[in-house]
mmCIF file of C-alpha atoms in Angstrom:
data_model
loop_
_atom_site.group_PDB
_atom_site.id
_atom_site.type_symbol
_atom_site.label_atom_id
_atom_site.label_comp_id
_atom_site.label_asym_id
_atom_site.label_seq_id
_atom_site.Cartn_x
_atom_site.Cartn_y
_atom_site.Cartn_z
ATOM 1 C CA MET A 3 -111.867 -84.901 12.094
ATOM 2 C CA THR A 4 -112.694 -84.328 15.737
ATOM 3 C CA ASN A 5 -112.391 -80.961 17.390
ATOM 4 C CA ALA A 6 -109.201 -82.073 19.109
ATOM 5 C CA GLN A 7 -107.648 -83.178 15.820
ATOM 6 C CA ARG A 8 -108.498 -79.902 14.100
ATOM 7 C CA PHE A 9 -107.013 -78.036 17.035
ATOM 8 C CA LEU A 10 -103.825 -80.113 16.974
ATOM 9 C CA VAL A 11 -103.409 -79.484 13.248
ATOM 10 C CA LEU A 12 -103.711 -75.724 13.784
ATOM 11 C CA ILE A 13 -101.275 -75.755 16.708
ATOM 12 C CA ALA A 14 -98.729 -77.789 14.715
ATOM 13 C CA LEU A 15 -99.001 -75.553 11.651
ATOM 14 C CA GLY A 16 -98.880 -72.492 13.896
ATOM 15 C CA GLU A 17 -95.651 -73.818 15.395
ATOM 16 C CA CYS A 18 -94.103 -73.962 11.920
ATOM 17 C CA LEU A 19 -95.222 -70.438 11.055
ATOM 18 C CA LEU A 20 -94.007 -69.002 14.336
ATOM 19 C CA ILE A 21 -90.625 -70.697 13.982
ATOM 20 C CA ALA A 22 -90.369 -69.134 10.520
ATOM 21 C CA ALA A 23 -91.273 -65.708 11.950
ATOM 22 C CA THR A 24 -88.586 -66.063 14.639
ATOM 23 C CA SER A 25 -86.110 -68.088 12.576
ATOM 24 C CA ARG A 26 -83.005 -66.370 13.955
ATOM 25 C CA LEU A 27 -83.879 -67.623 17.428
ATOM 26 C CA TRP A 28 -83.798 -71.223 16.207
ATOM 27 C CA PHE A 29 -81.036 -71.297 13.611
ATOM 28 C CA ASN A 30 -78.461 -68.920 15.130
ATOM 29 C CA VAL A 31 -76.939 -68.478 18.581
ATOM 30 C CA ASP A 32 -74.405 -65.714 17.934
ATOM 31 C CA GLY A 33 -76.649 -62.644 17.594
ATOM 32 C CA PHE A 34 -77.993 -62.715 21.148
ATOM 33 C CA PRO A 35 -76.749 -64.647 24.214
ATOM 34 C CA ALA A 36 -78.087 -68.193 24.137
ATOM 35 C CA LEU A 37 -78.507 -69.649 27.618
ATOM 36 C CA PRO A 38 -78.864 -73.452 27.835
ATOM 37 C CA MET A 39 -80.794 -75.089 30.643
ATOM 38 C CA PHE A 40 -77.643 -76.847 31.850
ATOM 39 C CA SER A 41 -74.133 -75.432 31.682
ATOM 40 C CA TRP A 42 -72.682 -78.590 30.095
ATOM 41 C CA LEU A 43 -74.826 -77.955 27.007
ATOM 42 C CA ALA A 44 -72.989 -74.701 26.266
ATOM 43 C CA SER A 45 -70.500 -76.492 24.009
ATOM 44 C CA VAL A 46 -73.098 -78.114 21.721
ATOM 45 C CA PRO A 47 -72.461 -77.013 18.087
ATOM 46 C CA VAL A 48 -75.035 -74.727 16.461
ATOM 47 C CA ALA A 49 -75.437 -77.359 13.730
ATOM 48 C CA VAL A 50 -77.376 -79.428 16.267
ATOM 49 C CA ASP A 51 -79.845 -76.559 16.751
ATOM 50 C CA ARG A 52 -80.385 -76.281 13.021
ATOM 51 C CA PHE A 53 -80.892 -80.015 12.599
ATOM 52 C CA LEU A 54 -83.393 -80.179 15.459
ATOM 53 C CA THR A 55 -85.287 -77.148 14.148
ATOM 54 C CA VAL A 56 -85.637 -78.660 10.670
ATOM 55 C CA ALA A 57 -86.656 -81.955 12.273
ATOM 56 C CA LEU A 58 -89.269 -80.203 14.424
ATOM 57 C CA ILE A 59 -90.793 -78.465 11.408
ATOM 58 C CA GLY A 60 -90.816 -81.740 9.486
ATOM 59 C CA CYS A 61 -92.489 -83.586 12.356
ATOM 60 C CA CYS A 62 -95.149 -80.882 12.703
ATOM 61 C CA LEU A 63 -95.921 -81.017 8.983
ATOM 62 C CA ALA A 64 -96.032 -84.818 9.062
ATOM 63 C CA LEU A 65 -98.370 -84.759 12.050
ATOM 64 C CA SER A 66 -100.702 -82.271 10.374
ATOM 65 C CA THR A 67 -100.731 -84.215 7.117
ATOM 66 C CA SER A 68 -101.437 -87.472 8.940
ATOM 67 C CA LEU A 69 -104.412 -85.989 10.765
ATOM 68 C CA VAL A 70 -105.850 -84.242 7.708
ATOM 69 C CA LEU A 71 -105.618 -87.423 5.641
ATOM 70 C CA GLY A 72 -107.376 -89.370 8.369
ATOM 71 C CA ARG A 73 -104.537 -91.545 9.611
ATOM 72 C CA GLY A 74 -105.106 -90.211 13.094
ATOM 73 C CA SER A 75 -108.895 -90.305 12.887
ATOM 74 C CA GLU A 76 -111.054 -91.527 15.716
ATOM 75 C CA ALA A 77 -111.974 -94.519 13.563
ATOM 76 C CA SER A 78 -108.632 -96.041 14.448
ATOM 77 C CA GLY A 79 -109.771 -96.232 18.062
ATOM 78 C CA ASN A 80 -106.334 -96.576 19.603
ATOM 79 C CA ARG A 81 -103.592 -94.439 21.070
ATOM 80 C CA SER A 82 -100.947 -95.440 18.544
ATOM 81 C CA ALA A 83 -102.477 -93.143 15.947
ATOM 82 C CA TRP A 84 -101.838 -90.246 18.306
ATOM 83 C CA ARG A 85 -98.210 -91.084 19.086
ATOM 84 C CA SER A 86 -96.994 -89.016 16.154
ATOM 85 C CA PRO A 87 -96.641 -85.902 18.381
ATOM 86 C CA LEU A 88 -93.786 -87.650 20.204
ATOM 87 C CA PRO A 89 -90.962 -86.899 17.691
ATOM 88 C CA ALA A 90 -91.982 -83.238 17.526
ATOM 89 C CA LEU A 91 -92.213 -83.131 21.310
ATOM 90 C CA VAL A 92 -88.693 -84.541 21.714
ATOM 91 C CA CYS A 93 -87.245 -82.043 19.215
ATOM 92 C CA GLY A 94 -89.098 -79.153 20.843
ATOM 93 C CA ILE A 95 -87.829 -80.048 24.324
ATOM 94 C CA ALA A 96 -84.265 -80.515 23.078
ATOM 95 C CA LEU A 97 -84.285 -77.065 21.479
ATOM 96 C CA VAL A 98 -85.414 -75.507 24.765
ATOM 97 C CA LEU A 99 -82.661 -77.326 26.638
ATOM 98 C CA LEU A 100 -80.163 -75.705 24.282
ATOM 99 C CA ASN A 101 -81.598 -72.195 24.725
ATOM 100 C CA GLN A 102 -84.065 -71.025 27.376
ATOM 101 C CA HIS A 103 -84.990 -68.081 25.169
ATOM 102 C CA ARG A 104 -87.009 -70.505 23.015
ATOM 103 C CA LEU A 105 -89.517 -71.021 25.800
ATOM 104 C CA GLN A 106 -91.819 -68.541 24.107
ATOM 105 C CA ALA A 107 -95.446 -68.820 25.220
ATOM 106 C CA TRP A 108 -96.571 -70.288 21.900
ATOM 107 C CA HIS A 109 -93.826 -72.940 21.985
ATOM 108 C CA TRP A 110 -94.747 -73.861 25.557
ATOM 109 C CA LEU A 111 -98.396 -74.316 24.494
ATOM 110 C CA PHE A 112 -97.255 -76.591 21.663
ATOM 111 C CA LEU A 113 -95.158 -78.690 24.061
ATOM 112 C CA LEU A 114 -98.036 -78.919 26.529
ATOM 113 C CA ILE A 115 -100.617 -79.926 23.919
ATOM 114 C CA SER A 116 -98.218 -82.436 22.329
ATOM 115 C CA THR A 117 -97.580 -84.005 25.728
ATOM 116 C CA GLU A 118 -101.304 -84.365 26.362
ATOM 117 C CA ALA A 119 -101.888 -85.796 22.880
ATOM 118 C CA TRP A 120 -99.179 -88.388 23.427
ATOM 119 C CA LEU A 121 -99.931 -89.399 27.017
ATOM 120 C CA LEU A 122 -103.715 -89.437 27.071
ATOM 121 C CA PRO A 123 -106.190 -91.767 25.345
ATOM 122 C CA SER A 124 -108.097 -90.117 22.500
ATOM 123 C CA SER A 125 -111.310 -89.984 24.549
ATOM 124 C CA LEU A 126 -109.689 -87.432 26.858
ATOM 125 C CA HIS A 127 -107.974 -85.207 24.284
ATOM 126 C CA ASP A 128 -110.864 -82.786 23.877
ATOM 127 C CA ALA A 129 -111.231 -82.196 27.614
ATOM 128 C CA ALA A 130 -107.486 -81.878 28.149
ATOM 129 C CA PHE A 131 -106.969 -79.446 25.280
ATOM 130 C CA ARG A 132 -109.908 -77.291 26.347
ATOM 131 C CA ARG A 133 -108.656 -76.999 29.898
ATOM 132 C CA SER A 134 -105.168 -76.098 28.709
ATOM 133 C CA VAL A 135 -106.492 -73.347 26.450
ATOM 134 C CA ALA A 136 -108.814 -72.060 29.182
ATOM 135 C CA ALA A 137 -105.840 -71.789 31.531
ATOM 136 C CA VAL A 138 -104.098 -69.433 29.088
ATOM 137 C CA TYR A 139 -106.898 -66.874 29.403
ATOM 138 C CA ILE A 140 -107.479 -67.387 33.116
ATOM 139 C CA PHE A 141 -103.901 -66.768 34.191
ATOM 140 C CA ALA A 142 -103.162 -64.108 31.573
ATOM 141 C CA GLY A 143 -106.098 -62.094 32.888
ATOM 142 C CA LEU A 144 -105.344 -62.849 36.530
ATOM 143 C CA SER A 145 -101.676 -61.820 36.263
ATOM 144 C CA ARG A 146 -102.647 -58.338 35.056
ATOM 145 C CA LEU A 147 -105.061 -57.582 37.896
ATOM 146 C CA SER A 148 -103.196 -55.268 40.232
ATOM 147 C CA PRO A 149 -103.404 -51.712 41.649
ATOM 148 C CA GLU A 150 -100.989 -50.667 38.867
ATOM 149 C CA ILE A 151 -102.865 -52.355 36.050
ATOM 150 C CA ASP A 152 -102.304 -49.364 33.780
ATOM 151 C CA GLN A 153 -98.520 -49.942 33.867
ATOM 152 C CA GLY A 154 -98.646 -52.953 31.552
ATOM 153 C CA MET A 155 -99.846 -53.452 27.987
ATOM 154 C CA SER A 156 -103.479 -52.719 28.847
ATOM 155 C CA LEU A 157 -103.014 -48.961 28.612
ATOM 156 C CA PRO A 158 -101.259 -48.893 25.191
ATOM 157 C CA VAL A 159 -103.922 -51.236 23.792
ATOM 158 C CA LEU A 160 -106.700 -49.108 25.268
ATOM 159 C CA THR A 161 -105.045 -45.941 23.939
ATOM 160 C CA VAL A 162 -105.079 -47.259 20.371
ATOM 161 C CA ILE A 163 -108.722 -48.346 20.668
ATOM 162 C CA LEU A 164 -109.950 -45.049 22.112
ATOM 163 C CA THR A 165 -107.929 -43.023 19.613
ATOM 164 C CA ALA A 166 -109.364 -45.038 16.716
ATOM 165 C CA LEU A 167 -112.871 -44.376 18.064
ATOM 166 C CA ASP A 168 -112.087 -40.647 18.329
ATOM 167 C CA LEU A 169 -112.393 -40.891 22.109
ATOM 168 C CA GLY A 170 -108.810 -40.010 22.945
ATOM 169 C CA HIS A 171 -109.944 -37.267 25.320
ATOM 170 C CA LEU A 172 -111.109 -39.992 27.734
ATOM 171 C CA LEU A 173 -107.459 -40.898 28.358
ATOM 172 C CA ARG A 174 -107.253 -37.881 30.692
ATOM 173 C CA ASP A 175 -109.758 -39.473 33.078
ATOM 174 C CA HIS A 176 -107.518 -41.633 35.280
ATOM 175 C CA THR A 177 -110.414 -43.305 37.120
ATOM 176 C CA LEU A 178 -112.100 -44.284 33.869
ATOM 177 C CA ILE A 179 -108.857 -45.619 32.407
ATOM 178 C CA MET A 180 -108.164 -47.740 35.493
ATOM 179 C CA THR A 181 -111.717 -49.095 35.300
ATOM 180 C CA LEU A 182 -111.413 -49.948 31.607
ATOM 181 C CA CYS A 183 -107.993 -51.600 32.062
ATOM 182 C CA THR A 184 -109.382 -53.653 34.930
ATOM 183 C CA GLY A 185 -112.423 -54.547 32.842
ATOM 184 C CA MET A 186 -110.240 -55.771 29.965
ATOM 185 C CA SER A 187 -108.276 -58.142 32.207
ATOM 186 C CA ALA A 188 -111.402 -59.261 34.054
ATOM 187 C CA ALA A 189 -113.093 -60.008 30.715
ATOM 188 C CA GLU A 190 -110.188 -62.249 29.683
ATOM 189 C CA LEU A 191 -110.350 -64.011 33.040
ATOM 190 C CA LEU A 192 -114.094 -64.595 32.588
ATOM 191 C CA ILE A 193 -113.508 -65.898 29.058
ATOM 192 C CA GLY A 194 -111.107 -68.488 30.447
ATOM 193 C CA ILE A 195 -113.531 -69.530 33.180
ATOM 194 C CA GLY A 196 -116.377 -69.723 30.646
ATOM 195 C CA LEU A 197 -114.329 -72.062 28.456
ATOM 196 C CA LEU A 198 -114.240 -74.562 31.334
ATOM 197 C CA PHE A 199 -118.027 -75.008 31.402
ATOM 198 C CA ARG A 200 -120.004 -76.426 28.491
ATOM 199 C CA ARG A 201 -122.944 -74.085 29.101
ATOM 200 C CA PHE A 202 -120.767 -70.996 28.525
ATOM 201 C CA GLN A 203 -118.228 -72.361 26.043
ATOM 202 C CA THR A 204 -119.855 -70.954 22.910
ATOM 203 C CA ILE A 205 -120.151 -67.383 24.168
ATOM 204 C CA ALA A 206 -116.687 -67.574 25.757
ATOM 205 C CA ALA A 207 -115.175 -68.841 22.495
ATOM 206 C CA VAL A 208 -116.833 -66.020 20.565
ATOM 207 C CA GLY A 209 -115.501 -63.568 23.133
ATOM 208 C CA ALA A 210 -111.984 -64.987 22.793
ATOM 209 C CA VAL A 211 -112.063 -64.695 18.998
ATOM 210 C CA GLY A 212 -113.334 -61.117 19.252
ATOM 211 C CA MET A 213 -110.567 -60.256 21.711
ATOM 212 C CA HIS A 214 -107.886 -61.659 19.406
ATOM 213 C CA LEU A 215 -109.292 -59.841 16.382
ATOM 214 C CA VAL A 216 -109.126 -56.569 18.300
ATOM 215 C CA LEU A 217 -105.565 -57.334 19.420
ATOM 216 C CA ILE A 218 -104.530 -58.175 15.860
ATOM 217 C CA CYS A 219 -105.774 -54.754 14.726
ATOM 218 C CA VAL A 220 -104.182 -52.955 17.672
ATOM 219 C CA LEU A 221 -100.816 -54.722 17.364
ATOM 220 C CA SER A 222 -100.694 -54.472 13.562
ATOM 221 C CA PRO A 223 -98.634 -51.902 11.615
ATOM 222 C CA PHE A 224 -101.701 -49.638 11.817
ATOM 223 C CA GLY A 225 -101.475 -49.643 15.611
ATOM 224 C CA LEU A 226 -98.584 -50.520 17.914
ATOM 225 C CA HIS A 227 -96.598 -52.188 15.119
ATOM 226 C CA HIS A 228 -95.584 -55.252 17.125
ATOM 227 C CA HIS A 229 -93.422 -58.030 15.780
ATOM 228 C CA PRO A 230 -95.056 -60.463 13.276
ATOM 229 C CA GLY A 231 -94.604 -63.302 15.758
ATOM 230 C CA VAL A 232 -96.960 -61.589 18.224
ATOM 231 C CA LEU A 233 -99.561 -61.140 15.500
ATOM 232 C CA LEU A 234 -99.221 -64.774 14.397
ATOM 233 C CA TRP A 235 -99.723 -65.964 17.980
ATOM 234 C CA ASN A 236 -103.036 -64.114 18.110
ATOM 235 C CA VAL A 237 -104.046 -65.417 14.666
ATOM 236 C CA VAL A 238 -103.321 -69.010 15.725
ATOM 237 C CA LEU A 239 -105.434 -68.650 18.864
ATOM 238 C CA ALA A 240 -108.225 -66.879 16.973
ATOM 239 C CA LEU A 241 -108.453 -69.905 14.664
ATOM 240 C CA SER A 242 -107.773 -72.593 17.255
ATOM 241 C CA VAL A 243 -110.372 -71.617 19.855
ATOM 242 C CA PRO A 244 -113.421 -72.043 17.566
ATOM 243 C CA ALA A 245 -111.908 -75.226 16.110
ATOM 244 C CA LEU A 246 -111.706 -76.692 19.602
ATOM 245 C CA PHE A 247 -114.836 -75.352 21.284
ATOM 246 C CA LEU A 248 -117.456 -74.923 18.551
ATOM 247 C CA LYS A 249 -119.453 -77.539 16.589
ATOM 248 C CA GLN A 250 -118.946 -80.263 19.161
ATOM 249 C CA ARG A 251 -120.066 -83.731 18.190
ATOM 250 C CA PRO A 252 -122.140 -85.835 20.567
ATOM 251 C CA CYS A 253 -119.284 -88.288 21.009
ATOM 252 C CA GLU A 254 -116.968 -85.435 21.939
ATOM 253 C CA THR A 255 -119.371 -84.153 24.573
ATOM 254 C CA VAL A 256 -119.323 -87.553 26.240
ATOM 255 C CA ALA A 257 -115.538 -87.334 26.445
ATOM 256 C CA LEU A 258 -115.889 -84.376 28.796
ATOM 257 C CA GLU A 259 -117.740 -86.621 31.234
ATOM 258 C CA ALA A 260 -115.209 -89.461 31.090
ATOM 259 C CA ASP A 261 -113.440 -90.447 34.285
ATOM 260 C CA PRO A 262 -109.937 -89.037 34.012
ATOM 261 C CA ALA A 263 -106.993 -91.391 34.075
ATOM 262 C CA TRP A 264 -104.122 -90.817 36.490
ATOM 263 C CA SER A 265 -102.240 -89.063 33.714
ATOM 264 C CA MET A 266 -105.180 -86.681 33.224
ATOM 265 C CA THR A 267 -105.106 -85.841 36.917
ATOM 266 C CA CYS A 268 -101.373 -85.128 36.770
ATOM 267 C CA LEU A 269 -101.744 -82.987 33.668
ATOM 268 C CA ASN A 270 -104.549 -80.995 35.268
ATOM 269 C CA ALA A 271 -102.227 -80.303 38.191
ATOM 270 C CA VAL A 272 -99.618 -79.072 35.717
ATOM 271 C CA VAL A 273 -102.076 -76.982 33.684
ATOM 272 C CA PHE A 274 -103.532 -75.132 36.671
ATOM 273 C CA GLY A 275 -101.045 -75.688 39.482
ATOM 274 C CA LEU A 276 -97.869 -74.483 37.814
ATOM 275 C CA PRO A 277 -99.302 -71.129 36.610
ATOM 276 C CA LEU A 278 -100.571 -70.526 40.135
ATOM 277 C CA LEU A 279 -97.060 -71.162 41.441
ATOM 278 C CA GLY A 280 -95.835 -68.749 38.781
ATOM 279 C CA LEU A 281 -97.929 -65.952 40.264
ATOM 280 C CA LEU A 282 -96.169 -66.582 43.570
ATOM 281 C CA GLY A 283 -92.728 -66.579 41.953
ATOM 282 C CA PHE A 284 -92.009 -70.314 41.936
ATOM 283 C CA TRP A 285 -92.450 -70.946 38.200
ATOM 284 C CA ASP A 286 -91.462 -69.080 35.047
ATOM 285 C CA ASN A 287 -93.646 -66.191 33.944
ATOM 286 C CA TRP A 288 -94.398 -67.178 30.368
ATOM 287 C CA LEU A 289 -94.954 -70.791 31.428
ATOM 288 C CA SER A 290 -97.591 -69.339 33.743
ATOM 289 C CA TRP A 291 -99.305 -67.452 30.879
ATOM 290 C CA GLN A 292 -98.360 -64.009 32.198
ATOM 291 C CA LEU A 293 -98.829 -62.413 28.782
ATOM 292 C CA TYR A 294 -98.896 -58.629 28.309
ATOM 293 C CA SER A 295 -98.562 -58.577 32.095
ATOM 294 C CA PRO A 296 -96.632 -56.079 34.241
ATOM 295 C CA ARG A 297 -95.803 -58.848 36.723
ATOM 296 C CA PRO A 298 -92.582 -60.373 35.213
ATOM 297 C CA GLU A 299 -89.147 -59.276 36.346
ATOM 298 C CA VAL A 300 -87.387 -56.573 34.331
ATOM 299 C CA VAL A 301 -83.632 -56.086 34.279
ATOM 300 C CA GLN A 302 -82.472 -52.571 33.382
ATOM 301 C CA VAL A 303 -78.921 -52.056 32.128
ATOM 302 C CA PHE A 304 -77.223 -48.667 31.993
ATOM 303 C CA VAL A 305 -73.829 -47.937 30.466
ATOM 304 C CA SER A 306 -71.622 -44.879 30.557
ATOM 305 C CA GLU A 307 -70.979 -42.800 27.455
ATOM 306 C CA ARG A 308 -67.539 -44.345 27.127
ATOM 307 C CA GLY A 309 -68.997 -47.813 27.671
ATOM 308 C CA ALA A 310 -71.516 -47.275 24.881
ATOM 309 C CA GLN A 311 -68.658 -46.417 22.532
ATOM 310 C CA LEU A 312 -66.798 -49.603 23.458
ATOM 311 C CA LEU A 313 -69.753 -51.916 22.862
ATOM 312 C CA PRO A 314 -70.101 -53.720 19.514
ATOM 313 C CA ARG A 315 -72.260 -51.809 17.076
ATOM 314 C CA GLN A 316 -75.109 -54.346 17.113
ATOM 315 C CA ILE A 317 -75.432 -53.779 20.884
ATOM 316 C CA ALA A 318 -74.575 -50.078 21.115
ATOM 317 C CA ARG A 319 -77.336 -49.157 18.684
ATOM 318 C CA HIS A 320 -79.854 -50.111 21.369
ATOM 319 C CA CYS A 321 -78.479 -47.601 23.859
ATOM 320 C CA GLY A 322 -80.966 -44.802 24.437
ATOM 321 C CA GLN A 323 -80.314 -41.219 25.376
ATOM 322 C CA PRO A 324 -79.659 -40.504 29.066
ATOM 323 C CA ALA A 325 -82.192 -38.665 31.200
ATOM 324 C CA PRO A 326 -81.498 -34.967 31.867
ATOM 325 C CA LEU A 327 -78.454 -34.528 34.134
ATOM 326 C CA ASP A 328 -77.908 -38.307 34.106
ATOM 327 C CA PRO A 329 -74.663 -39.635 32.559
ATOM 328 C CA TRP A 330 -75.966 -43.195 32.193
ATOM 329 C CA ARG A 331 -77.458 -44.413 28.909
ATOM 330 C CA PRO A 332 -80.144 -47.147 29.093
ATOM 331 C CA LEU A 333 -79.406 -50.290 27.087
ATOM 332 C CA ARG A 334 -82.700 -51.755 25.843
ATOM 333 C CA LEU A 335 -82.263 -55.513 26.151
ATOM 334 C CA ASP A 336 -85.791 -56.070 24.836
ATOM 335 C CA ARG A 337 -85.100 -54.215 21.586
ATOM 336 C CA TRP A 338 -81.791 -56.007 21.176
ATOM 337 C CA SER A 339 -83.619 -59.311 21.523
ATOM 338 C CA LEU A 340 -86.342 -58.369 19.033
ATOM 339 C CA GLU A 341 -83.846 -57.216 16.413
ATOM 340 C CA THR A 342 -81.473 -60.166 16.632
ATOM 341 C CA THR A 343 -83.868 -63.053 17.336
ATOM 342 C CA GLY A 344 -87.264 -61.745 16.250
ATOM 343 C CA SER A 345 -88.577 -62.661 19.708
ATOM 344 C CA PRO A 346 -89.351 -60.828 22.952
ATOM 345 C CA ILE A 347 -86.708 -61.329 25.615
ATOM 346 C CA TYR A 348 -87.471 -64.179 28.003
ATOM 347 C CA PRO A 349 -88.997 -62.462 31.062
ATOM 348 C CA GLU A 350 -87.031 -64.165 33.820
ATOM 349 C CA ASP A 351 -84.485 -62.559 36.127
ATOM 350 C CA ARG A 352 -81.959 -65.378 35.630
ATOM 351 C CA PHE A 353 -82.076 -65.034 31.845
ATOM 352 C CA GLN A 354 -81.966 -61.257 31.699
ATOM 353 C CA LEU A 355 -79.218 -61.078 34.326
ATOM 354 C CA ALA A 356 -77.230 -63.605 32.294
ATOM 355 C CA VAL A 357 -77.587 -61.326 29.255
ATOM 356 C CA ALA A 358 -76.523 -58.350 31.368
ATOM 357 C CA SER A 359 -73.511 -60.355 32.518
ATOM 358 C CA GLU A 360 -72.478 -60.936 28.915
ATOM 359 C CA VAL A 361 -72.603 -57.181 28.324
ATOM 360 C CA ALA A 362 -70.602 -56.553 31.495
ATOM 361 C CA LYS A 363 -67.831 -58.827 30.204
ATOM 362 C CA LEU A 364 -67.272 -56.351 27.376
ATOM 363 C CA LEU A 365 -66.778 -53.364 29.706
ATOM 364 C CA ASP A 366 -65.044 -52.263 32.857
ATOM 365 C CA LEU A 367 -67.315 -52.828 35.819
ATOM 366 C CA SER A 368 -67.342 -49.084 36.508
ATOM 367 C CA GLU A 369 -69.006 -48.476 33.132
ATOM 368 C CA ILE A 370 -72.176 -50.470 33.718
ATOM 369 C CA ARG A 371 -75.075 -50.348 36.178
ATOM 370 C CA ILE A 372 -77.733 -53.011 36.595
ATOM 371 C CA LYS A 373 -81.146 -52.701 38.227
ATOM 372 C CA LEU A 374 -83.644 -55.475 38.860
ATOM 373 C CA ASP A 375 -87.330 -54.590 39.101
ATOM 374 C CA ARG A 376 -89.323 -57.540 40.383
ATOM 375 C CA PRO A 377 -92.561 -58.447 42.159
ATOM 376 C CA LYS A 378 -92.399 -59.107 45.858
ATOM 377 C CA PRO A 379 -92.584 -62.757 46.911
ATOM 378 C CA TRP A 380 -96.190 -63.901 47.427
ATOM 379 C CA PHE A 381 -97.578 -60.454 46.502
ATOM 380 C CA TRP A 382 -97.154 -60.147 42.735
ATOM 381 C CA TRP A 383 -99.080 -56.864 42.600
ATOM 382 C CA GLN A 384 -96.369 -55.154 44.676
ATOM 383 C CA ARG A 385 -92.905 -54.492 43.212
ATOM 384 C CA GLU A 386 -89.444 -53.650 44.436
ATOM 385 C CA SER A 387 -86.377 -52.298 42.658
ATOM 386 C CA ILE A 388 -82.842 -53.210 43.651
ATOM 387 C CA GLU A 389 -79.477 -52.237 42.199
ATOM 388 C CA ILE A 390 -77.008 -55.029 41.570
ATOM 389 C CA GLU A 391 -73.289 -54.482 41.716
ATOM 390 C CA PRO A 392 -71.710 -55.876 38.511
ATOM 391 C CA ALA A 393 -68.996 -57.548 40.608
ATOM 392 C CA GLN A 394 -71.713 -59.543 42.398
ATOM 393 C CA LEU A 395 -73.190 -60.969 39.198
ATOM 394 C CA PRO A 396 -71.184 -64.246 39.075
ATOM 395 C CA GLU A 397 -72.163 -65.158 42.620
ATOM 396 C CA LEU A 398 -75.786 -64.150 42.025
ATOM 397 C CA LEU A 399 -76.084 -66.127 38.777
ATOM 398 C CA SER A 400 -74.561 -69.244 40.299
ATOM 399 C CA GLY A 401 -77.334 -69.277 42.898
ATOM 400 C CA PHE A 402 -80.117 -70.106 40.404
ATOM 401 C CA ARG A 403 -81.257 -73.713 40.184
ATOM 402 C CA ILE A 404 -81.278 -73.514 36.369
ATOM 403 C CA ASN A 405 -78.147 -72.510 34.493
ATOM 404 C CA ALA A 406 -77.642 -68.741 34.345
ATOM 405 C CA VAL A 407 -73.854 -68.732 34.040
ATOM 406 C CA ARG A 408 -72.691 -70.281 30.794
ATOM 407 C CA THR A 409 -73.964 -69.063 27.439
ATOM 408 C CA ARG A 410 -73.316 -70.524 24.021
ATOM 409 C CA SER A 411 -71.281 -68.840 21.314
#
């Protein structure tokens, strides 16, 4: 098997495992608001979701089996052997159309890699896959570089590491902590850049694996106790990066020098152009690899004491205690999402505001407050917070280009 084939097998099997870890997101739509891409899809029966999910898993397993058994080997010398990602790609896209929440970062990577495997000739797969993986690290690291870098996930991760090393006292040194947080994001950015150049690919791949192993320990039950899906995502990348970048064959090295076809040029524009647009606010955050980043929009929902009592139990249980002298109780949409779908909430203002709107429908408008914390246009390292009147939600949601009005039930 070539490096690209090994990588595709791991990505396909990882897709199956991650769907299993977040099964409620794929098989049910009643635990958490499901927002389709287009409003006319809101009436599609949930049975369609379940059929497509089973079909996607079956296609991924068939693809992996075909590659392992050699049916997609480079000996075939034609593109038809690589067309098997197409059924899985169609199912994966259809499932996203039915619920935007499924655009998890790992699912987006699977869709991107499957598209490249289907569109490009086999001689370009290695180069295309490597650039796509490099982009993950480049834009994840870049999106966290800001004057408030300690406000994201970098600080909790660093806290666990320093505490484990019995260096917790260093957390009191703000300058040192800011430097270390910046260094962590800069290191990930450099790993991504190194993966683009053959001379540095080996050391960059080793660095990426080391980073994921540290994250797996930090995010495990012995550290921050994150959801299994987050751990699986890091495991998949820790296995996939060496499979793609190490032990390159001579024939694979030549592929990196091949003249790209028009489709390769277009895909490169997608791989690097769209995440750059995402930093400027013109593309979705997770589709721009803004992982563990403080950049994405955050919608905060607050309900009155009476409102919390009127909410269904599965929602009300995620209401926190109010701040001193504050009558409003925060409703943690992120925890609600994790409990009911097994997945982090999709970090887009349209999606989170749509979820807030569903909560508002259960209450009097006087019993709910909504705040939107978002980066400023063009300057993602600067943020602004605005309060949204619940009565203005319908008009606000109807202004998005993608459906943010009708959810499925």
